[in-house]
């Protein structure tokens, strides 16, 4: 029973949803603008870093508010964090190949 | 001898098989036991499809120049064999059939946590299967089961897109099954069924479910990307479009190496149930076996790039992955040592499930140790893409996973159907299977070591003797598979009534009638005993004070 109580749905206000939606739209606009500016002249790979940072921020908004992770029980949050950690392992170990290919 | 009194050996008046009637009652069922049987029929169908392709491969390889088909068709045969067997038989076999049937009963639950999602997973499996069958029947598939790019995404003229979609869709079936198992184990255990009283089969299913959930989305999206590149020419893996083919291999193997453990872990769970039952002893090192299942599931995610030692990854990454690959041997060896320690001073009986379990240990040992050869960076340069690799993974997949599956089917068949199969015939089949398997695949170790590459439609004449041996073994192996299908089907109608606990076993599944009622138990059971505790279970009717108790079939 306690499990059921703890997983009762949190009701978010329409204002909040609209705010998040607006934030996502602004971030999309920023992504397009950032793609049109040659940031690589300042730092190699900066364009992709900016694009991915905005994308991660947008994904976090979707997971936290649209998918209700912010209001979910701790166990659900733990599962989400573990999944992201697993994704990080995949990316890290894959990158270990790309980064070290040029080593002699 | 059955320890169960004869008076008890009656079929229950009402059980899950006769509770409702009609095709609708099956196609819309939410009973996990019926869904398990739906899966049983489906995976058996795909086993036949994959088996038919394997038969054609072996007939073709009887002659150095190839006996049966053109090289192009040969490419399709081994590809379709792999896709059917891996994605539609091996991966779902034990979890979706035996796991579905047993997991709720073993923990004292009435069903899985999400019965409708369980049925949905079967339908998704069927939809994915239809896509793949469409691919097979409209030009076939020639990319290898690994779908390596840019062959699959650019150059192949075969029906890649429906096959990729089929495997993508099928992935959701696995994810839903894994999700269902994890939630069920967490939330629906009977009173007294603590984590360390869970049967080891449940631990194995739990570990497998973790891989299902963490790995399957990666393969699904990877194959979808390959499909998008093929259809819409988006550059993910094609160098001409700015992509990287090695990236496909990283993403593919991030799932597909752990998928090996999806196939073998549940079989290990089956063996952990069979060994104590037929050794009449508590299993040795319960917590280590349980922990090693989780360890294999976790470490299995850190080794994937050993499939890519010669495909262009960096030497330093290869060194790291080689070292990590050796680590998997530790929890695997923990299991083998614990099973053999359980046998020590046990009252062993050689009933059919035990023959499969003992066969599993031997074959898995060979498959596992040859895996260490392949994890060795230097040696793998020589053995990569040879028949040595084919032999190695068939020792794990067929010698391990399929032996576990068939052994598990025999072990729980009395529970599933309420009937006993003919024991003598079953023992003959088990021995036939073991001999046929070894004759088929052991020569392939030698062929590979001598340098015969995999996926070639022809070979030098000096390799013919070993290839003929292999094909002869495959014929015996086929007989070993056909026999159980015949006598198990026969036993459903004509077999002797099994009673609730024919072996006898200690788990909760043996404390409910055979076949079980729809709700599994008339009264929710309360677990007051430790797992596999043969020493303190007078209800089993075994004499533990004096001479070793006889097992079923010893009279």
Short mmCIF file of C-alpha atoms in Angstrom, two decimals, chain B residues 93-527:
data_model
loop_
_atom_site.label_atom_id
_atom_site.label_comp_id
_atom_site.label_asym_id
_atom_site.label_seq_id
_atom_site.Cartn_x
_atom_site.Cartn_y
_atom_site.Cartn_z
CA UNK B 93 13.60 -19.01 -25.11
CA UNK B 94 14.28 -19.45 -21.41
CA UNK B 95 13.07 -16.05 -20.12
CA UNK B 96 9.86 -15.92 -22.12
CA UNK B 97 8.97 -19.62 -21.85
CA UNK B 98 10.35 -21.02 -18.60
CA UNK B 99 10.76 -17.63 -16.91
CA UNK B 100 7.24 -16.58 -17.76
CA UNK B 101 5.82 -19.86 -16.52
CA UNK B 102 7.89 -20.22 -13.39
CA UNK B 103 8.97 -16.86 -12.03
CA UNK B 104 5.63 -15.91 -10.42
CA UNK B 105 5.10 -19.43 -9.06
CA UNK B 106 8.62 -19.63 -7.67
CA UNK B 107 8.16 -16.46 -5.64
CA UNK B 108 4.62 -17.32 -4.56
CA UNK B 109 2.81 -14.75 -6.72
CA UNK B 110 -0.43 -15.16 -8.65
CA UNK B 111 0.92 -13.67 -11.86
CA UNK B 112 3.48 -11.22 -13.16
CA UNK B 113 3.15 -7.59 -12.11
CA UNK B 114 1.78 -6.49 -15.51
CA UNK B 115 -0.15 -9.39 -17.05
CA UNK B 116 -1.49 -7.39 -19.99
CA UNK B 117 1.98 -6.06 -20.82
CA UNK B 118 3.14 -9.67 -20.71
CA UNK B 119 0.63 -10.57 -23.42
CA UNK B 120 1.57 -7.42 -25.32
CA UNK B 121 5.21 -8.53 -25.35
CA UNK B 122 4.17 -11.76 -27.08
CA UNK B 123 2.25 -9.86 -29.74
CA UNK B 124 5.18 -7.52 -30.28
CA UNK B 125 7.39 -10.58 -30.67
CA UNK B 126 5.00 -11.88 -33.34
CA UNK B 127 4.95 -8.56 -35.22
CA UNK B 128 8.76 -8.44 -35.19
CA UNK B 129 8.84 -12.08 -36.29
CA UNK B 130 6.48 -11.33 -39.21
CA UNK B 131 8.77 -8.55 -40.44
CA UNK B 132 11.75 -10.88 -40.32
CA UNK B 133 9.86 -13.69 -42.06
CA UNK B 134 8.84 -11.18 -44.72
CA UNK B 135 12.53 -10.35 -45.18
CA UNK B 136 13.42 -14.05 -45.39
CA UNK B 137 10.76 -14.73 -48.00
CA UNK B 138 11.29 -11.68 -50.22
CA UNK B 139 14.90 -12.01 -51.24
CA UNK B 140 16.41 -13.00 -47.93
CA UNK B 141 19.10 -11.30 -45.91
CA UNK B 142 22.85 -11.54 -46.60
CA UNK B 143 24.56 -9.15 -44.19
CA UNK B 144 25.43 -11.64 -41.48
CA UNK B 145 23.39 -11.49 -38.26
CA UNK B 146 25.66 -8.65 -37.16
CA UNK B 147 24.26 -6.23 -39.81
CA UNK B 148 27.68 -4.59 -40.16
CA UNK B 149 27.65 -1.26 -41.97
CA UNK B 150 28.22 -0.09 -44.67
CA UNK B 151 27.30 -3.51 -46.12
CA UNK B 152 23.85 -3.42 -44.50
CA UNK B 153 23.24 0.28 -44.95
CA UNK B 154 24.63 0.80 -48.46
CA UNK B 155 25.78 -2.18 -50.47
CA UNK B 156 23.52 -5.13 -49.70
CA UNK B 157 20.83 -5.88 -52.27
CA UNK B 158 18.89 -8.15 -49.94
CA UNK B 159 15.81 -7.36 -47.81
CA UNK B 160 17.67 -5.58 -45.01
CA UNK B 161 15.07 -2.94 -44.09
CA UNK B 162 12.24 -5.29 -42.99
CA UNK B 163 14.74 -7.46 -41.11
CA UNK B 164 16.17 -4.48 -39.25
CA UNK B 165 12.67 -3.29 -38.43
CA UNK B 166 11.72 -6.77 -37.24
CA UNK B 167 14.66 -6.96 -34.84
CA UNK B 168 13.97 -3.38 -33.72
CA UNK B 169 10.33 -4.19 -32.93
CA UNK B 170 11.25 -7.47 -31.25
CA UNK B 171 13.53 -5.54 -28.90
CA UNK B 172 10.51 -3.98 -27.23
CA UNK B 173 9.22 -7.44 -26.43
CA UNK B 174 12.44 -8.17 -24.53
CA UNK B 175 12.34 -4.83 -22.73
CA UNK B 176 8.76 -5.39 -21.56
CA UNK B 177 9.56 -8.90 -20.35
CA UNK B 178 12.58 -7.62 -18.43
CA UNK B 179 10.59 -4.79 -16.90
CA UNK B 180 7.84 -7.19 -15.86
CA UNK B 181 10.28 -9.60 -14.22
CA UNK B 182 12.11 -6.89 -12.28
CA UNK B 183 8.92 -5.31 -10.93
CA UNK B 184 7.48 -8.72 -10.08
CA UNK B 185 10.54 -9.82 -8.12
CA UNK B 186 10.65 -6.51 -6.26
CA UNK B 187 7.00 -6.24 -5.35
CA UNK B 188 5.24 -9.59 -5.44
CA UNK B 189 7.27 -12.02 -3.34
CA UNK B 190 5.26 -14.18 -0.95
CA UNK B 191 5.60 -13.68 2.81
CA UNK B 192 8.93 -15.11 3.96
CA UNK B 193 10.39 -15.14 0.43
CA UNK B 194 13.36 -12.92 1.19
CA UNK B 195 15.93 -12.02 -1.47
CA UNK B 196 18.28 -14.73 -0.24
CA UNK B 197 15.55 -17.33 -0.27
CA UNK B 198 14.82 -16.70 -3.95
CA UNK B 199 15.49 -19.69 -6.16
CA UNK B 200 18.68 -19.19 -8.17
CA UNK B 201 16.62 -19.43 -11.35
CA UNK B 202 14.89 -16.23 -10.24
CA UNK B 203 18.23 -14.54 -9.55
CA UNK B 204 19.34 -15.51 -13.05
CA UNK B 205 16.14 -14.11 -14.57
CA UNK B 206 16.57 -10.93 -12.57
CA UNK B 207 20.15 -10.48 -13.83
CA UNK B 208 18.98 -11.19 -17.38
CA UNK B 209 16.23 -8.63 -17.05
CA UNK B 210 18.78 -5.97 -16.11
CA UNK B 211 20.60 -6.65 -19.39
CA UNK B 212 17.30 -6.63 -21.29
CA UNK B 213 16.48 -3.18 -20.00
CA UNK B 214 19.93 -1.61 -20.21
CA UNK B 215 21.12 -3.15 -23.45
CA UNK B 216 18.17 -3.72 -25.76
CA UNK B 217 17.35 -0.04 -26.37
CA UNK B 218 20.90 0.42 -27.69
CA UNK B 219 20.65 -2.33 -30.32
CA UNK B 220 17.16 -1.16 -31.24
CA UNK B 221 18.20 2.40 -31.94
CA UNK B 222 21.46 1.29 -33.61
CA UNK B 223 19.64 -0.90 -36.10
CA UNK B 224 17.10 1.85 -36.65
CA UNK B 225 19.94 4.24 -37.47
CA UNK B 226 21.36 1.72 -39.94
CA UNK B 227 17.89 1.44 -41.49
CA UNK B 228 17.57 5.23 -41.72
CA UNK B 229 20.97 5.42 -43.36
CA UNK B 230 19.90 2.76 -45.87
CA UNK B 231 16.52 4.31 -46.69
CA UNK B 232 17.12 8.05 -46.30
CA UNK B 233 20.92 8.17 -46.81
CA UNK B 234 21.52 9.90 -43.48
CA UNK B 235 25.18 9.71 -42.53
CA UNK B 236 25.63 7.76 -39.32
CA UNK B 237 27.95 4.92 -40.26
CA UNK B 238 28.79 5.45 -43.92
CA UNK B 239 32.18 7.23 -44.26
CA UNK B 240 31.08 8.69 -47.60
CA UNK B 241 28.34 10.55 -45.70
CA UNK B 242 30.56 11.57 -42.80
CA UNK B 243 29.72 8.56 -40.64
CA UNK B 244 31.92 5.95 -38.98
CA UNK B 245 31.41 2.19 -39.55
CA UNK B 246 33.34 1.34 -36.37
CA UNK B 247 30.76 3.32 -34.40
CA UNK B 248 28.11 0.86 -35.58
CA UNK B 249 30.24 -2.00 -34.26
CA UNK B 250 30.67 -0.32 -30.88
CA UNK B 251 26.94 0.27 -30.52
CA UNK B 252 26.01 -3.14 -31.90
CA UNK B 253 28.31 -5.05 -29.58
CA UNK B 254 27.46 -2.91 -26.55
CA UNK B 255 24.21 -4.86 -26.63
CA UNK B 256 25.14 -7.99 -28.53
CA UNK B 257 27.91 -9.12 -26.24
CA UNK B 258 25.73 -8.78 -23.12
CA UNK B 259 23.09 -10.56 -25.23
CA UNK B 260 25.31 -13.63 -24.95
CA UNK B 261 24.66 -13.44 -21.22
CA UNK B 262 20.95 -12.93 -21.88
CA UNK B 263 21.14 -16.35 -23.49
CA UNK B 264 23.43 -18.17 -21.05
CA UNK B 265 22.45 -16.68 -17.65
CA UNK B 266 18.92 -18.11 -17.65
CA UNK B 267 20.36 -21.49 -18.62
CA UNK B 268 22.72 -21.22 -15.66
CA UNK B 269 19.66 -20.55 -13.53
CA UNK B 270 18.07 -23.76 -14.81
CA UNK B 271 21.21 -25.75 -13.99
CA UNK B 272 21.27 -24.27 -10.48
CA UNK B 273 17.78 -25.71 -9.95
CA UNK B 274 18.44 -29.13 -11.45
CA UNK B 275 21.77 -29.91 -9.75
CA UNK B 276 20.59 -29.75 -6.10
CA UNK B 277 17.40 -31.63 -6.95
CA UNK B 278 19.24 -34.62 -8.40
CA UNK B 279 22.15 -34.44 -5.97
CA UNK B 280 19.70 -34.24 -3.03
CA UNK B 281 21.80 -31.55 -1.43
CA UNK B 282 21.53 -27.86 -0.68
CA UNK B 283 23.39 -26.00 -3.37
CA UNK B 284 26.96 -25.11 -2.48
CA UNK B 285 27.61 -21.36 -2.19
CA UNK B 286 24.09 -20.04 -2.80
CA UNK B 287 24.98 -16.38 -2.31
CA UNK B 288 28.05 -16.66 -4.55
CA UNK B 289 26.01 -18.18 -7.36
CA UNK B 290 23.36 -15.47 -6.97
CA UNK B 291 26.01 -12.75 -6.84
CA UNK B 292 27.88 -14.19 -9.81
CA UNK B 293 24.73 -13.84 -11.94
CA UNK B 294 24.64 -10.14 -11.19
CA UNK B 295 28.42 -9.89 -11.68
CA UNK B 296 28.19 -11.53 -15.11
CA UNK B 297 25.36 -9.16 -16.07
CA UNK B 298 27.39 -6.12 -15.03
CA UNK B 299 30.88 -7.14 -16.24
CA UNK B 300 29.33 -8.31 -19.49
CA UNK B 301 28.77 -4.68 -20.41
CA UNK B 302 32.47 -3.82 -20.18
CA UNK B 303 33.93 -6.27 -22.68
CA UNK B 304 32.15 -5.68 -25.98
CA UNK B 305 35.05 -4.42 -28.08
CA UNK B 306 36.83 -7.80 -27.97
CA UNK B 307 34.67 -8.49 -31.05
CA UNK B 308 36.55 -5.70 -32.81
CA UNK B 309 40.21 -6.52 -32.22
CA UNK B 310 40.94 -6.69 -35.94
CA UNK B 311 38.32 -4.30 -37.30
CA UNK B 312 40.13 -1.02 -36.74
CA UNK B 313 39.76 -0.03 -33.09
CA UNK B 314 42.77 1.46 -31.32
CA UNK B 315 45.41 -0.88 -29.92
CA UNK B 316 45.10 0.69 -26.47
CA UNK B 317 41.33 0.20 -26.36
CA UNK B 318 41.86 -3.38 -27.54
CA UNK B 319 44.34 -4.00 -24.69
CA UNK B 320 41.84 -2.65 -22.16
CA UNK B 321 38.95 -4.69 -23.50
CA UNK B 322 41.13 -7.80 -23.62
CA UNK B 323 41.96 -7.41 -19.93
CA UNK B 324 38.33 -6.72 -19.01
CA UNK B 325 37.16 -9.74 -21.00
CA UNK B 326 39.19 -12.06 -18.80
CA UNK B 327 37.22 -10.80 -15.77
CA UNK B 328 34.03 -12.52 -16.96
CA UNK B 329 35.76 -15.84 -16.39
CA UNK B 330 35.72 -15.25 -12.62
CA UNK B 331 31.96 -15.28 -11.93
CA UNK B 332 31.52 -17.96 -14.60
CA UNK B 333 34.06 -20.16 -12.85
CA UNK B 334 32.41 -19.44 -9.49
CA UNK B 335 29.26 -21.06 -10.85
CA UNK B 336 30.99 -24.11 -12.29
CA UNK B 337 32.98 -24.72 -9.10
CA UNK B 338 29.86 -24.36 -6.98
CA UNK B 339 27.85 -26.76 -9.12
CA UNK B 340 30.59 -29.38 -8.98
CA UNK B 341 30.98 -28.82 -5.22
CA UNK B 342 27.26 -29.44 -4.88
CA UNK B 343 27.73 -32.80 -6.58
CA UNK B 344 30.44 -33.78 -4.09
CA UNK B 345 29.06 -36.46 -1.76
CA UNK B 346 25.60 -35.92 -3.20
CA UNK B 347 23.07 -38.68 -3.74
CA UNK B 348 23.24 -38.30 -7.48
CA UNK B 349 20.66 -39.75 -9.84
CA UNK B 350 20.99 -39.57 -13.57
CA UNK B 351 17.49 -38.57 -14.53
CA UNK B 352 17.06 -36.79 -17.84
CA UNK B 353 17.26 -33.21 -16.52
CA UNK B 354 20.44 -34.15 -14.66
CA UNK B 355 21.98 -35.53 -17.85
CA UNK B 356 21.35 -32.18 -19.50
CA UNK B 357 22.79 -30.36 -16.48
CA UNK B 358 25.96 -32.45 -16.44
CA UNK B 359 26.25 -32.03 -20.21
CA UNK B 360 25.84 -28.30 -19.76
CA UNK B 361 28.70 -28.11 -17.25
CA UNK B 362 31.11 -29.94 -19.57
CA UNK B 363 30.15 -28.05 -22.71
CA UNK B 364 30.02 -24.68 -20.99
CA UNK B 365 33.47 -25.38 -19.58
CA UNK B 366 34.87 -25.94 -23.08
CA UNK B 367 32.97 -22.96 -24.46
CA UNK B 368 34.10 -20.73 -21.62
CA UNK B 369 37.76 -21.72 -21.71
CA UNK B 370 37.96 -21.24 -25.47
CA UNK B 371 36.46 -17.83 -24.84
CA UNK B 372 39.64 -17.02 -22.93
CA UNK B 373 41.64 -17.93 -26.05
CA UNK B 374 39.61 -15.36 -27.97
CA UNK B 375 39.93 -12.71 -25.27
CA UNK B 376 43.70 -12.99 -25.66
CA UNK B 377 44.61 -10.14 -27.97
CA UNK B 378 47.53 -11.85 -29.71
CA UNK B 379 45.82 -15.20 -30.23
CA UNK B 380 42.61 -13.58 -31.45
CA UNK B 381 44.46 -12.07 -34.42
CA UNK B 382 44.95 -15.64 -35.65
CA UNK B 383 41.57 -17.01 -34.63
CA UNK B 384 39.34 -14.06 -35.48
CA UNK B 385 36.60 -14.87 -38.02
CA UNK B 386 37.60 -18.51 -38.22
CA UNK B 387 35.60 -21.62 -37.37
CA UNK B 388 37.24 -21.55 -33.94
CA UNK B 389 34.91 -18.66 -33.10
CA UNK B 390 31.93 -20.56 -34.55
CA UNK B 391 32.76 -23.58 -32.40
CA UNK B 392 33.32 -21.42 -29.31
CA UNK B 393 30.01 -19.64 -29.41
CA UNK B 394 28.06 -22.73 -30.37
CA UNK B 395 29.51 -24.45 -27.31
CA UNK B 396 28.09 -21.57 -25.26
CA UNK B 397 24.86 -21.02 -27.19
CA UNK B 398 23.90 -24.58 -28.11
CA UNK B 399 25.96 -26.58 -25.63
CA UNK B 400 25.07 -24.12 -22.89
CA UNK B 401 21.88 -22.19 -23.56
CA UNK B 402 19.99 -24.81 -25.58
CA UNK B 403 21.06 -27.67 -23.31
CA UNK B 404 19.83 -25.59 -20.37
CA UNK B 405 16.57 -24.83 -22.14
CA UNK B 406 15.87 -28.44 -23.13
CA UNK B 407 16.99 -29.65 -19.68
CA UNK B 408 14.68 -27.09 -18.07
CA UNK B 409 11.80 -28.14 -20.30
CA UNK B 410 12.28 -31.73 -19.13
CA UNK B 411 12.64 -30.71 -15.49
CA UNK B 412 9.47 -28.63 -15.40
CA UNK B 413 7.49 -30.51 -18.07
CA UNK B 414 5.60 -32.47 -15.36
CA UNK B 415 4.68 -29.13 -13.78
CA UNK B 416 3.67 -27.54 -17.09
CA UNK B 417 1.56 -30.44 -18.37
CA UNK B 418 0.93 -32.60 -15.31
CA UNK B 419 2.36 -35.59 -17.21
CA UNK B 420 5.62 -37.55 -17.15
CA UNK B 421 7.54 -38.26 -20.33
CA UNK B 422 9.08 -41.69 -21.09
CA UNK B 423 12.26 -41.54 -19.04
CA UNK B 424 14.30 -44.11 -20.98
CA UNK B 425 13.63 -42.46 -24.33
CA UNK B 426 14.42 -39.09 -22.80
CA UNK B 427 17.79 -40.31 -21.54
CA UNK B 428 18.59 -41.72 -24.98
CA UNK B 429 17.70 -38.35 -26.51
CA UNK B 430 19.88 -36.46 -24.02
CA UNK B 431 22.88 -38.68 -24.77
CA UNK B 432 22.20 -38.45 -28.52
CA UNK B 433 22.10 -34.69 -28.28
CA UNK B 434 25.35 -34.55 -26.34
CA UNK B 435 27.20 -36.82 -28.75
CA UNK B 436 25.74 -35.15 -31.84
CA UNK B 437 26.63 -31.74 -30.54
CA UNK B 438 30.26 -32.63 -29.89
CA UNK B 439 30.65 -34.35 -33.25
CA UNK B 440 29.21 -31.27 -34.95
CA UNK B 441 31.21 -28.57 -33.25
CA UNK B 442 34.45 -30.02 -31.90
CA UNK B 443 35.89 -30.52 -35.42
CA UNK B 444 35.17 -26.84 -36.01
CA UNK B 445 37.69 -25.88 -33.31
CA UNK B 446 40.35 -27.73 -35.32
CA UNK B 447 39.14 -26.27 -38.62
CA UNK B 448 39.35 -22.79 -37.20
CA UNK B 449 42.76 -23.34 -35.68
CA UNK B 450 43.97 -24.62 -39.05
CA UNK B 451 42.68 -21.41 -40.61
CA UNK B 452 39.29 -22.12 -42.18
CA UNK B 453 37.45 -18.79 -42.21
CA UNK B 454 33.78 -18.49 -41.24
CA UNK B 455 31.12 -17.39 -43.72
CA UNK B 456 32.91 -18.88 -46.76
CA UNK B 457 30.90 -21.05 -49.15
CA UNK B 458 33.90 -23.15 -50.16
CA UNK B 459 37.10 -24.44 -48.56
CA UNK B 460 40.36 -26.24 -49.47
CA UNK B 461 39.98 -30.03 -49.96
CA UNK B 462 42.18 -30.85 -46.95
CA UNK B 463 39.40 -29.57 -44.66
CA UNK B 464 36.78 -31.94 -46.05
CA UNK B 465 37.13 -34.77 -43.52
CA UNK B 466 36.48 -32.47 -40.57
CA UNK B 467 33.58 -30.82 -42.40
CA UNK B 468 32.00 -34.19 -43.16
CA UNK B 469 32.37 -35.14 -39.49
CA UNK B 470 30.65 -31.91 -38.57
CA UNK B 471 27.76 -32.53 -40.94
CA UNK B 472 27.40 -36.11 -39.69
CA UNK B 473 27.23 -34.74 -36.14
CA UNK B 474 24.56 -32.27 -37.19
CA UNK B 475 22.38 -35.15 -38.39
CA UNK B 476 22.70 -36.84 -35.00
CA UNK B 477 22.05 -33.50 -33.30
CA UNK B 478 18.87 -33.03 -35.33
CA UNK B 479 17.68 -36.46 -34.17
CA UNK B 480 18.47 -35.42 -30.59
CA UNK B 481 16.14 -32.43 -30.99
CA UNK B 482 13.37 -34.27 -32.84
CA UNK B 483 13.08 -37.04 -30.26
CA UNK B 484 12.06 -34.74 -27.36
CA UNK B 485 9.59 -32.92 -29.58
CA UNK B 486 7.93 -36.24 -30.38
CA UNK B 487 7.84 -37.79 -26.92
CA UNK B 488 7.04 -34.57 -25.06
CA UNK B 489 4.08 -34.00 -27.38
CA UNK B 490 3.10 -37.65 -26.95
CA UNK B 491 3.32 -37.39 -23.18
CA UNK B 492 0.79 -34.55 -23.06
CA UNK B 493 -1.89 -37.09 -23.89
CA UNK B 494 -0.46 -40.45 -22.95
CA UNK B 495 2.14 -39.74 -20.26
CA UNK B 496 1.77 -41.01 -16.70
CA UNK B 497 0.32 -38.52 -14.24
CA UNK B 498 3.17 -36.66 -12.59
CA UNK B 499 1.71 -35.47 -9.31
CA UNK B 500 2.70 -32.19 -7.73
CA UNK B 501 6.33 -33.05 -6.97
CA UNK B 502 7.74 -35.98 -8.92
CA UNK B 503 11.49 -35.45 -8.39
CA UNK B 504 11.02 -34.11 -5.55
CA UNK B 505 12.14 -30.49 -5.63
CA UNK B 506 12.21 -27.94 -2.82
CA UNK B 507 10.89 -24.81 -4.55
CA UNK B 508 7.43 -23.33 -4.27
CA UNK B 509 6.52 -24.51 -7.76
CA UNK B 510 6.53 -28.06 -6.44
CA UNK B 511 4.02 -27.23 -3.69
CA UNK B 512 1.18 -26.54 -6.06
CA UNK B 513 -0.70 -29.09 -8.20
CA UNK B 514 0.57 -30.10 -11.64
CA UNK B 515 -0.66 -28.40 -13.75
CA UNK B 516 -1.13 -25.44 -11.41
CA UNK B 517 -4.44 -23.62 -11.00
CA UNK B 518 -4.87 -20.31 -12.83
CA UNK B 519 -4.01 -18.39 -9.64
CA UNK B 520 -1.01 -20.69 -9.03
CA UNK B 521 -1.83 -21.35 -5.36
CA UNK B 522 -5.12 -21.93 -3.58
CA UNK B 523 -3.70 -20.10 -0.57
CA UNK B 524 -0.81 -17.64 -0.68
CA UNK B 525 2.18 -19.66 0.53
CA UNK B 526 4.41 -18.59 3.37
CA UNK B 527 8.07 -19.47 3.04
#
